[in-house]
Coordinates of C-alpha atoms in Angstrom, one line a residue:
Chain L
M1 CA -50.2 -31.7 154.1
I2 CA -53.2 -32.3 151.9
L3 CA -56.4 -30.4 152.0
E4 CA -59.6 -30.9 149.9
G5 CA -62.9 -29.2 149.4
N6 CA -65.5 -28.1 146.9
I7 CA -67.3 -24.9 146.0
L8 CA -70.1 -24.0 143.7
I9 CA -69.8 -21.1 141.1
N10 CA -72.9 -19.8 139.5
A11 CA -71.4 -19.8 135.9
K12 CA -71.0 -22.2 133.0
I13 CA -68.1 -24.6 133.1
N14 CA -66.4 -23.3 130.0
E15 CA -66.5 -19.8 131.3
V16 CA -65.1 -20.8 134.7
N17 CA -62.4 -22.8 133.0
E18 CA -61.5 -19.9 130.8
K19 CA -61.2 -17.5 133.8
L20 CA -59.3 -19.9 136.0
S21 CA -56.8 -20.8 133.3
K22 CA -55.3 -17.3 133.2
L23 CA -53.0 -16.2 136.0
E24 CA -53.8 -12.6 135.4
N25 CA -57.5 -13.4 136.3
V26 CA -56.6 -15.5 139.4
L27 CA -53.8 -13.6 141.1
P28 CA -55.6 -10.4 141.9
C29 CA -58.2 -12.5 143.7
L30 CA -55.7 -14.0 146.2
P31 CA -55.9 -12.8 149.8
N32 CA -53.0 -11.0 151.5
L33 CA -51.6 -10.1 148.1
I34 CA -49.1 -7.2 148.0
S35 CA -48.0 -7.3 144.4
W36 CA -47.8 -9.6 141.4
E37 CA -46.4 -9.7 137.9
I38 CA -46.4 -12.1 135.0
I39 CA -42.8 -13.3 134.3
G40 CA -43.3 -15.8 131.5
D41 CA -45.7 -18.0 129.6
R42 CA -48.0 -19.3 132.4
R43 CA -45.6 -18.1 135.1
A44 CA -46.0 -15.3 137.6
K45 CA -44.3 -13.9 140.8
A46 CA -46.4 -12.7 143.7
S47 CA -45.7 -11.3 147.2
F48 CA -48.0 -11.8 150.1
R49 CA -48.2 -10.5 153.7
V50 CA -49.0 -13.3 156.1
E51 CA -50.0 -13.1 159.7
L52 CA -48.3 -15.6 162.0
K53 CA -50.6 -15.3 165.0
G54 CA -49.1 -16.9 168.0
V55 CA -45.4 -16.1 167.3
P56 CA -44.5 -14.1 170.4
I57 CA -42.3 -11.6 168.7
D58 CA -43.6 -8.6 166.8
Y59 CA -41.2 -8.7 163.9
L60 CA -42.3 -12.3 163.0
S61 CA -46.0 -11.8 163.5
R62 CA -46.5 -10.5 160.0
I63 CA -44.1 -11.7 157.3
T64 CA -43.7 -11.2 153.6
A65 CA -43.8 -14.4 151.5
N66 CA -42.4 -14.3 147.9
T67 CA -43.9 -17.0 145.6
E68 CA -43.5 -18.1 142.1
I69 CA -46.6 -19.7 140.5
T70 CA -46.9 -21.8 137.4
I71 CA -50.2 -22.8 135.8
E72 CA -50.9 -26.0 133.9
N73 CA -54.1 -27.1 132.2
V74 CA -54.1 -30.8 132.4
N75 CA -57.3 -31.1 130.3
S76 CA -60.3 -28.9 129.7
G77 CA -61.7 -29.5 133.1
T78 CA -58.6 -29.6 135.4
I79 CA -56.2 -26.8 136.2
K80 CA -53.1 -27.1 138.3
Y81 CA -51.2 -24.3 140.0
Y82 CA -47.7 -25.1 141.2
F83 CA -46.2 -22.7 143.7
K84 CA -42.9 -22.4 145.5
G85 CA -41.4 -19.6 147.6
K86 CA -39.9 -18.3 150.8
G87 CA -41.3 -16.5 153.8
A88 CA -39.1 -15.4 156.7
G89 CA -36.3 -17.3 155.1
I90 CA -38.3 -20.6 155.2
G91 CA -39.0 -22.3 151.9
Y92 CA -42.3 -23.9 150.9
N93 CA -43.8 -25.4 147.8
G94 CA -47.0 -27.1 146.7
L95 CA -49.8 -27.7 144.3
V96 CA -53.4 -26.6 144.1
E97 CA -55.5 -28.6 141.7
M98 CA -59.0 -27.5 140.6
R99 CA -61.2 -30.0 138.9
L100 CA -64.4 -28.6 137.3
E101 CA -67.7 -30.4 137.0
E102 CA -70.8 -29.2 135.4
V103 CA -73.8 -29.3 137.7
S104 CA -77.3 -27.8 137.6
G105 CA -77.0 -24.2 138.6
G106 CA -73.4 -23.8 137.5
T107 CA -70.0 -25.3 138.0
K108 CA -68.7 -27.4 140.9
V109 CA -65.0 -26.7 141.7
L110 CA -63.4 -29.6 143.5
W111 CA -60.1 -28.4 144.8
K112 CA -57.1 -30.2 146.4
A113 CA -54.1 -28.5 147.9
E114 CA -50.9 -30.3 148.6
T115 CA -48.2 -28.4 150.5
D116 CA -44.6 -29.1 151.6
L117 CA -44.0 -27.0 154.7
G118 CA -41.3 -29.0 156.4
G119 CA -39.3 -25.9 157.3
F120 CA -42.3 -24.2 158.9
Y121 CA -43.0 -27.2 161.1
K122 CA -39.4 -27.6 162.1
L123 CA -38.7 -23.9 162.9
L124 CA -42.1 -22.5 163.9
G125 CA -44.0 -25.6 164.9
K126 CA -43.3 -25.1 168.5
F127 CA -44.8 -21.6 168.5
I128 CA -47.7 -21.7 166.1
D129 CA -50.3 -24.2 164.9
V130 CA -48.9 -24.5 161.4
D131 CA -51.7 -26.9 160.3
K132 CA -54.3 -24.4 161.3
L133 CA -52.5 -21.6 159.5
V134 CA -52.2 -23.6 156.3
K135 CA -55.8 -24.6 156.4
K136 CA -56.9 -21.0 156.7
I137 CA -54.6 -19.8 153.9
A138 CA -55.9 -22.6 151.6
E139 CA -59.5 -22.0 152.4
D140 CA -59.1 -18.2 152.0
T141 CA -57.3 -18.7 148.8
V142 CA -59.9 -20.9 147.2
S143 CA -62.7 -18.8 148.5
G144 CA -61.0 -15.7 147.3
I145 CA -60.5 -17.1 143.8
T146 CA -64.0 -18.5 143.4
T147 CA -65.7 -15.4 144.8
C148 CA -63.7 -13.2 142.6
I149 CA -64.3 -15.3 139.5
S150 CA -68.1 -15.4 140.3
K151 CA -68.1 -11.6 140.4
K152 CA -66.3 -11.4 137.1
Q153 CA -69.0 -13.5 135.6
S154 CA -71.8 -11.2 136.8
Chain V
M1 CA -11.2 -16.8 192.8
K2 CA -13.2 -13.6 192.7
S3 CA -16.6 -13.5 194.3
F4 CA -19.6 -11.2 193.6
D5 CA -23.2 -10.9 194.6
V6 CA -24.1 -11.1 190.9
I7 CA -22.3 -12.0 187.7
I8 CA -23.9 -11.0 184.4
V9 CA -23.0 -12.9 181.2
G10 CA -23.5 -10.7 178.1
G11 CA -22.5 -7.1 177.4
G12 CA -25.4 -5.9 175.3
A13 CA -28.0 -3.4 176.4
T14 CA -29.8 -5.9 178.7
G15 CA -26.6 -6.9 180.5
L16 CA -25.2 -3.4 180.8
W17 CA -28.4 -1.9 182.2
T18 CA -28.7 -4.8 184.6
A19 CA -25.2 -4.2 185.8
L20 CA -26.0 -0.6 186.4
D21 CA -29.3 -1.3 188.1
L22 CA -27.8 -3.8 190.5
S23 CA -24.7 -1.8 191.3
L24 CA -26.9 1.3 192.1
R25 CA -28.8 -1.0 194.5
G26 CA -25.5 -1.6 196.3
F27 CA -24.8 -5.1 195.1
S28 CA -21.3 -6.2 194.0
V29 CA -21.5 -6.9 190.3
A30 CA -19.3 -8.2 187.5
L31 CA -20.3 -8.3 183.9
I32 CA -18.4 -10.6 181.5
E33 CA -18.7 -10.3 177.7
R34 CA -17.0 -12.9 175.4
S35 CA -16.3 -10.2 172.8
Q36 CA -16.8 -6.4 173.2
I37 CA -19.8 -4.7 174.8
G38 CA -22.4 -3.8 172.2
S39 CA -20.9 -6.1 169.5
G40 CA -24.0 -8.2 169.3
T41 CA -27.6 -7.3 168.6
S42 CA -27.4 -4.0 170.6
G43 CA -24.8 -2.7 168.1
K44 CA -26.8 -3.8 165.1
F45 CA -30.3 -2.4 165.4
H46 CA -31.8 0.5 163.5
G47 CA -31.3 3.2 166.1
L48 CA -34.9 3.9 166.8
L49 CA -36.0 5.0 170.3
H50 CA -39.6 3.9 169.9
S51 CA -42.5 6.2 170.9
G52 CA -44.6 3.1 171.1
A53 CA -46.9 4.2 168.4
R54 CA -46.0 1.1 166.3
Y55 CA -47.5 -1.2 169.0
A56 CA -50.5 1.0 170.0
V57 CA -53.1 -1.1 168.1
N58 CA -51.8 -4.7 168.5
D59 CA -49.9 -4.5 171.8
P60 CA -51.0 -1.5 173.9
D61 CA -49.1 -2.6 177.0
A62 CA -45.8 -2.7 175.0
A63 CA -46.8 0.7 173.6
I64 CA -47.1 2.2 177.1
E65 CA -43.8 0.7 178.1
C66 CA -42.1 2.2 175.1
I67 CA -43.4 5.8 175.5
N68 CA -42.5 5.7 179.2
E69 CA -38.9 4.5 178.4
N70 CA -38.6 7.0 175.5
Q71 CA -39.3 9.8 178.0
I72 CA -37.1 8.3 180.7
L73 CA -34.1 7.8 178.4
S74 CA -34.5 11.3 177.0
R75 CA -34.3 12.6 180.6
I76 CA -31.4 10.5 182.0
A77 CA -29.4 10.1 178.8
G78 CA -30.2 13.1 176.7
H79 CA -26.7 13.3 175.3
T80 CA -27.3 10.0 173.5
V81 CA -30.7 10.9 172.0
E82 CA -31.6 13.0 169.0
D83 CA -35.2 14.3 169.2
T84 CA -36.1 13.8 165.6
G85 CA -39.8 13.1 166.0
G86 CA -41.5 10.6 163.7
Y87 CA -44.1 10.5 161.0
F88 CA -46.5 7.6 160.4
V89 CA -47.4 7.8 156.7
A90 CA -50.5 6.4 154.9
I91 CA -49.8 5.7 151.3
T92 CA -52.6 3.3 150.2
K93 CA -56.3 3.0 151.0
E94 CA -55.5 0.0 153.3
D95 CA -53.0 2.3 155.2
D96 CA -55.8 4.8 155.6
E97 CA -58.1 2.2 156.9
Y98 CA -55.5 1.2 159.5
G99 CA -55.4 4.9 160.4
E100 CA -59.0 4.6 161.6
R101 CA -57.8 2.2 164.3
F102 CA -54.4 3.8 164.8
L103 CA -55.5 7.2 166.2
P104 CA -58.0 5.9 168.8
A105 CA -55.3 3.4 169.9
L106 CA -52.7 6.2 170.3
E107 CA -55.3 8.2 172.3
K108 CA -56.0 5.2 174.5
V109 CA -52.4 4.4 175.5
G110 CA -51.5 8.1 176.0
I111 CA -49.0 8.6 173.2
P112 CA -48.9 12.2 172.2
Y113 CA -49.7 12.6 168.5
K114 CA -50.7 15.2 166.0
E115 CA -52.3 14.9 162.6
I116 CA -50.3 16.9 160.1
R117 CA -51.8 18.2 156.8
V118 CA -50.1 16.5 153.9
D119 CA -49.0 19.8 152.3
E120 CA -47.4 20.8 155.6
A121 CA -45.7 17.4 156.0
L122 CA -44.3 17.9 152.5
R123 CA -42.9 21.3 153.4
E124 CA -41.3 19.8 156.5
E125 CA -40.1 16.6 154.7
P126 CA -39.6 17.5 151.0
E127 CA -38.6 13.9 150.1
L128 CA -41.9 12.5 151.4
N129 CA -44.1 10.7 148.7
R130 CA -46.3 13.4 147.2
N131 CA -49.2 10.9 147.1
A132 CA -49.2 10.4 150.9
R133 CA -52.8 10.3 152.0
R134 CA -52.4 10.9 155.7
V135 CA -49.5 11.8 158.1
I136 CA -49.5 11.5 161.9
E137 CA -46.6 12.9 164.0
V138 CA -45.4 11.0 167.0
P139 CA -42.5 11.4 169.4
D140 CA -40.2 8.8 167.9
K141 CA -36.5 9.6 168.5
V142 CA -33.1 8.3 167.5
V143 CA -30.6 6.9 170.0
Y144 CA -26.9 6.7 169.4
A145 CA -26.1 3.1 170.3
R146 CA -22.4 3.3 171.2
D147 CA -22.9 6.5 173.2
L148 CA -25.6 5.0 175.3
L149 CA -24.1 1.6 175.9
V150 CA -20.7 3.1 177.0
S151 CA -22.5 5.7 179.2
V152 CA -24.4 2.9 180.9
A153 CA -21.1 0.9 181.3
L154 CA -19.3 4.0 182.7
T155 CA -22.0 4.8 185.2
A156 CA -22.1 1.2 186.3
Y157 CA -18.3 1.1 186.6
N158 CA -18.2 4.3 188.6
N159 CA -20.7 2.8 191.0
G160 CA -18.6 -0.3 191.6
A161 CA -19.4 -2.7 188.8
I162 CA -16.6 -4.6 187.0
I163 CA -17.1 -4.7 183.2
L164 CA -14.9 -7.3 181.5
E165 CA -14.5 -7.8 177.8
N166 CA -13.1 -10.9 176.0
I167 CA -14.0 -13.2 178.9
S168 CA -16.1 -16.2 177.8
A169 CA -18.1 -18.3 180.2
E170 CA -17.3 -22.0 179.5
R171 CA -19.0 -23.7 182.5
I172 CA -21.4 -22.6 185.2
Q173 CA -22.2 -24.9 188.1
E174 CA -23.3 -24.9 191.6
S175 CA -20.5 -24.8 194.2
N176 CA -21.6 -25.0 197.8
D177 CA -24.1 -22.1 198.1
L178 CA -22.7 -20.2 195.1
L179 CA -22.5 -20.5 191.4
S180 CA -19.0 -20.8 190.0
I181 CA -18.1 -19.8 186.5
D182 CA -15.1 -21.3 184.7
A183 CA -14.3 -18.7 182.1
I184 CA -11.5 -18.1 179.5
D185 CA -9.8 -14.9 178.6
T186 CA -10.2 -15.1 174.9
L187 CA -7.2 -12.9 174.3
S188 CA -4.6 -14.7 176.4
G189 CA -6.2 -18.1 176.7
R190 CA -5.9 -17.9 180.5
K191 CA -8.5 -19.4 182.7
V192 CA -10.5 -17.1 184.9
E193 CA -12.6 -18.3 187.8
L194 CA -15.4 -16.3 189.3
R195 CA -18.1 -17.0 191.8
A196 CA -21.5 -15.4 192.5
K197 CA -24.6 -15.8 194.5
V198 CA -26.6 -15.1 191.3
V199 CA -25.7 -15.5 187.7
I200 CA -27.7 -13.6 185.1
N201 CA -27.6 -15.0 181.5
A202 CA -28.1 -11.9 179.3
A203 CA -26.3 -13.2 176.2
G204 CA -28.9 -12.4 173.6
P205 CA -28.7 -14.7 170.6
W206 CA -26.0 -16.7 172.4
A207 CA -28.1 -17.1 175.6
H208 CA -28.7 -20.8 174.7
K209 CA -24.9 -21.4 174.7
V210 CA -24.6 -19.9 178.2
A211 CA -27.6 -21.9 179.3
N212 CA -26.0 -25.0 177.9
A213 CA -22.8 -24.2 179.8
A214 CA -25.0 -24.4 182.9
G215 CA -26.5 -27.7 181.9
V216 CA -29.9 -26.2 180.9
N217 CA -31.3 -27.3 177.5
V218 CA -32.6 -24.5 175.4
E219 CA -34.2 -24.7 172.0
L220 CA -33.2 -21.7 169.9
M221 CA -34.7 -20.3 166.8
P222 CA -32.5 -17.5 165.7
T223 CA -34.0 -14.9 163.5
A224 CA -32.2 -12.3 161.5
G225 CA -33.4 -8.8 160.6
L226 CA -31.6 -7.0 157.8
M227 CA -30.8 -3.2 158.0
V228 CA -29.7 -1.3 154.9
V229 CA -27.7 1.8 155.3
Y230 CA -28.0 4.5 152.5
A231 CA -25.4 7.2 151.8
K232 CA -27.6 10.1 152.6
R233 CA -29.9 11.4 155.3
L234 CA -33.1 12.0 153.4
T235 CA -35.4 13.0 156.3
K236 CA -35.3 14.9 159.5
R237 CA -37.7 12.5 161.1
V238 CA -38.2 8.8 161.5
M239 CA -40.6 7.5 158.9
N240 CA -43.0 4.7 159.6
R241 CA -45.6 3.1 157.4
M242 CA -49.1 3.4 158.8
R243 CA -50.0 -0.3 158.8
P244 CA -49.9 -3.2 161.2
P245 CA -46.2 -3.8 162.2
S246 CA -44.5 -5.9 159.5
D247 CA -41.2 -6.0 157.7
G248 CA -39.8 -3.0 155.8
D249 CA -41.8 -0.3 157.5
I250 CA -39.3 2.0 159.3
L251 CA -36.7 4.5 157.9
V252 CA -34.4 6.0 160.5
P253 CA -32.3 9.1 160.0
Y254 CA -29.0 8.2 161.7
V255 CA -26.4 11.0 161.8
N256 CA -25.9 11.6 158.0
T257 CA -27.3 8.3 156.7
S258 CA -30.7 6.7 156.4
I259 CA -31.3 3.2 157.8
M260 CA -34.1 1.1 156.4
G261 CA -35.4 -1.9 158.4
T262 CA -36.2 -4.6 158.9
T263 CA -36.8 -8.1 157.7
A264 CA -37.6 -11.3 159.7
T265 CA -35.7 -14.4 158.5
V266 CA -35.4 -17.6 160.4
I267 CA -31.7 -18.7 160.2
E268 CA -29.7 -21.8 161.1
D269 CA -26.7 -20.2 162.8
P270 CA -26.5 -16.7 164.4
E271 CA -22.7 -16.7 163.7
S272 CA -23.1 -16.7 159.9
V273 CA -25.9 -15.1 158.1
Q274 CA -25.9 -14.7 154.3
V275 CA -27.0 -11.4 152.9
E276 CA -29.7 -11.8 150.2
Q277 CA -29.9 -9.2 147.5
S278 CA -33.6 -9.8 147.3
D279 CA -33.9 -8.6 150.9
I280 CA -32.0 -5.4 150.1
D281 CA -34.2 -4.8 147.1
F282 CA -37.3 -5.5 149.2
L283 CA -36.3 -2.9 151.8
T284 CA -35.4 -0.3 149.2
S285 CA -38.7 -0.9 147.5
E286 CA -40.7 -0.6 150.7
G287 CA -38.7 2.5 151.9
S288 CA -39.1 4.2 148.5
T289 CA -42.9 3.9 148.8
M290 CA -42.6 6.5 151.6
I291 CA -39.5 8.3 150.4
P292 CA -39.2 7.8 146.6
K293 CA -35.7 9.2 146.4
L294 CA -34.4 6.3 148.5
K295 CA -34.1 4.1 145.5
D296 CA -31.6 6.5 143.9
V297 CA -29.3 6.7 147.0
P298 CA -26.4 4.3 147.1
V299 CA -26.4 1.5 149.7
I300 CA -23.2 1.9 151.7
R301 CA -23.6 -1.0 154.1
V302 CA -25.9 -3.8 155.2
Y303 CA -25.9 -5.7 158.5
Y304 CA -28.0 -8.3 160.2
S305 CA -29.4 -8.0 163.7
V306 CA -29.9 -11.5 165.2
R307 CA -32.8 -12.0 167.7
P308 CA -33.5 -15.3 169.3
L309 CA -36.8 -17.0 169.9
I310 CA -36.2 -19.5 172.6
R311 CA -38.0 -22.3 174.3
V312 CA -36.6 -23.6 177.6
E313 CA -37.1 -27.3 178.3
N314 CA -39.1 -27.9 181.5
E315 CA -39.7 -24.2 181.8
E316 CA -42.9 -25.1 183.6
N317 CA -40.6 -26.1 186.5
A318 CA -38.9 -22.8 186.5
G319 CA -40.1 -19.5 187.9
R320 CA -41.1 -17.1 185.2
I321 CA -41.6 -13.4 185.1
A322 CA -44.2 -12.9 182.3
T323 CA -43.8 -9.6 180.6
R324 CA -44.1 -8.1 177.2
G325 CA -41.6 -9.0 174.5
F326 CA -39.1 -10.9 176.6
Q327 CA -38.9 -13.9 178.9
V328 CA -37.1 -14.1 182.2
I329 CA -36.6 -17.6 183.5
I330 CA -35.5 -18.2 187.1
H331 CA -34.0 -21.7 186.9
D332 CA -34.6 -24.4 189.4
K333 CA -31.2 -25.8 188.5
P334 CA -28.6 -24.5 188.7
K335 CA -30.1 -22.6 191.7
G336 CA -29.3 -19.0 191.5
M337 CA -29.3 -18.6 187.7
I338 CA -31.6 -16.4 185.8
S339 CA -31.9 -16.3 182.0
I340 CA -33.3 -13.5 179.9
F341 CA -34.5 -14.0 176.3
G342 CA -35.7 -11.3 173.9
G343 CA -36.3 -7.7 174.5
K344 CA -36.0 -4.3 172.7
F345 CA -33.3 -1.7 173.0
T346 CA -35.9 0.9 173.9
T347 CA -37.1 -1.0 176.9
A348 CA -33.8 -2.5 178.1
R349 CA -33.6 -0.2 181.1
L350 CA -37.1 -1.4 182.2
M351 CA -36.2 -5.1 181.6
A352 CA -33.1 -4.5 183.8
E353 CA -35.3 -2.9 186.5
R354 CA -37.5 -6.0 186.6
I355 CA -34.5 -8.4 186.6
G356 CA -33.0 -6.3 189.3
D357 CA -36.2 -6.6 191.4
A358 CA -36.2 -10.4 191.0
T359 CA -32.4 -10.6 191.7
S360 CA -32.8 -8.4 194.8
K361 CA -35.5 -10.7 196.1
M362 CA -33.3 -13.7 195.4
L363 CA -30.5 -12.1 197.4
G364 CA -32.8 -11.5 200.3
E365 CA -32.5 -7.8 200.2
E366 CA -35.4 -5.9 198.7
K367 CA -33.6 -2.8 197.4
A368 CA -35.3 -0.4 195.0
S369 CA -34.1 0.4 191.5
K370 CA -32.6 3.8 190.9
T371 CA -32.0 3.9 187.2
R372 CA -35.3 5.7 186.4
E373 CA -34.0 8.9 187.8
R374 CA -30.2 8.5 187.7
K375 CA -28.6 10.7 185.0
L376 CA -26.0 8.7 183.1
E377 CA -22.4 9.8 183.1
G378 CA -20.3 10.3 180.0
S379 CA -22.1 13.3 178.3
N380 CA -18.6 14.5 177.4
P381 CA -16.7 11.4 176.5
Y382 CA -13.4 13.3 176.3
E383 CA -13.7 14.6 179.8
A384 CA -15.0 11.2 181.1
L385 CA -11.9 9.6 179.7
K386 CA -9.6 12.1 181.4
E387 CA -11.4 11.6 184.7
L388 CA -11.3 7.9 184.5
A389 CA -7.7 7.4 183.4
G390 CA -5.9 10.7 183.2
E391 CA -4.9 13.1 180.5
S392 CA -2.6 10.6 178.8
A393 CA -5.6 8.3 178.1
L394 CA -6.8 10.7 175.5
G395 CA -3.9 9.9 173.3
N396 CA -4.5 11.2 169.7
L397 CA -8.1 12.1 170.6
A398 CA -6.7 15.2 172.4
S399 CA -6.0 16.8 169.1
L400 CA -9.7 16.8 168.2
I401 CA -10.8 18.8 171.2
G402 CA -11.8 22.3 170.3
G403 CA -11.2 21.7 166.6
I404 CA -13.3 21.0 163.5
D405 CA -13.7 17.3 164.2
E406 CA -14.5 17.3 167.9
D407 CA -18.1 16.2 167.3
R408 CA -17.1 13.5 164.7
G409 CA -14.5 12.2 167.2
R410 CA -17.1 11.6 170.0
V411 CA -17.7 8.0 168.9
A412 CA -14.0 7.3 168.9
A413 CA -13.8 8.8 172.4
Y414 CA -16.6 6.5 173.6
V415 CA -14.8 3.5 172.1
M416 CA -11.7 4.6 174.0
L417 CA -13.7 5.0 177.2
Q418 CA -15.1 1.5 176.7
E419 CA -11.5 0.1 176.3
M420 CA -10.4 2.0 179.5
I421 CA -13.3 0.6 181.5
N422 CA -12.3 -2.9 180.5
R423 CA -8.7 -2.3 181.3
K424 CA -9.4 -0.8 184.7
S425 CA -11.8 -3.6 185.5
R426 CA -9.1 -6.2 184.7
E427 CA -6.6 -4.3 186.8
K428 CA -9.0 -4.4 189.7
L429 CA -9.3 -8.2 189.4
G430 CA -5.6 -8.7 188.6
I431 CA -6.3 -10.4 185.2

């Protein structure tokens, strides 16, 4: 699944790039975060609690997802976050790419998220709208990061 | 070929309570279980008799059902229940915020509760996290699974039900106006043929196999929940995390151990589940947030409870009883078959009451359920065994009576009672 969007941050491009290039700046901004730790150079582990609204059994309505995240600066204006993990025993992986553009008023962040959620569609697709769930998580994540980074600037 | 009004396939809590409910209504009932009663999900949960508090915010109807059943079971099966009480504990600011919704919800659904000062809670439960922000006491209890399941089986048997273990249903089909079950005795390999006006599929995570045996296609998503058993009982009460229900938020004191649960993992095959160390570590970590000492107590055992999420093909063509937490499907074909999916141990009696109502109607005789008030037999399993099968049935258990290990031997006595019920049932049917 591929999702795209853009968002404006009221800060200079090099400052935004500096903030987004460090996992320790980005991770605390993620929604539904339970815990995180840096485990290596540009690598981190994070746990999230995710609501699966629509699954008709209470023990599956809120699950813990454990994820490993790796960051890569492609060039001075593009940052890639690779993630892979498991939630409720189902594996997932993907990539979030943020491309920065200087605009009047600040920095435009063009984001793109690609996810492989085959297991979720196969196992939970009959009970929940997986596309809707992923869209919400992606949007909340990008919004969380950029709002948080904006606050750090001010 | 033996004929009954109802045959129930599956010897877990749902099947056993249904056998009791229908036999008390006066129907002739046989229950067949491919392994031993309580060997599936009903023998692998965490032992909690819910007060319903856990569901008060998100599912108030389920909460009301739980508190009602909690009170009923305490009344009719007091010998299987330990009135431990429970605490809901807020550790973080987010837990505290949930508390603001939690208390009004408890009030609204009528679950008795009391806010306990943290220093008082620490005196009552010295192993509680000293940084707890808020503690609410609720009437959670612990239920001894084997004791309850065998008491239900015994009461059903003494009211005319046949309870058969090691009998596996291989094919279910319409036969004139009845349903016929071709079954196999899994010990001897002999065929067993049974017939009934109604067949109830209460086989839990294997309900899809029973449905398939009847030519009904069922999509199964089995889920597994891990329970971790620690070597020491660290609390008097059940401990719950004060937050929306999720994994790793219940610690149950079970006899002299502590049981932490649970997780939610989608699995491929309910017959084989791999234990992941990361899940054990996760539960220990979550549990030790409430009870810090938990991480220092050795893990003595882990087990998985398998719970199915099932979709029935063409279920829009079948009658449904919509209720909370479980599905009851009255199939169009084969006519006379009912399948049950889901459910909780705490509300199994209520599920059986509703299934009994539906079955009663199908059989054209509207008889009322009696399980709500009927005290279960088997409060003294040693005596129950003697009454059922004579003094000699006690065997070596007789040496425990009146001695130091009489109480520790109770579970063995229940298992013996279970064996005797099966044996007597087989004698009655000549198999």
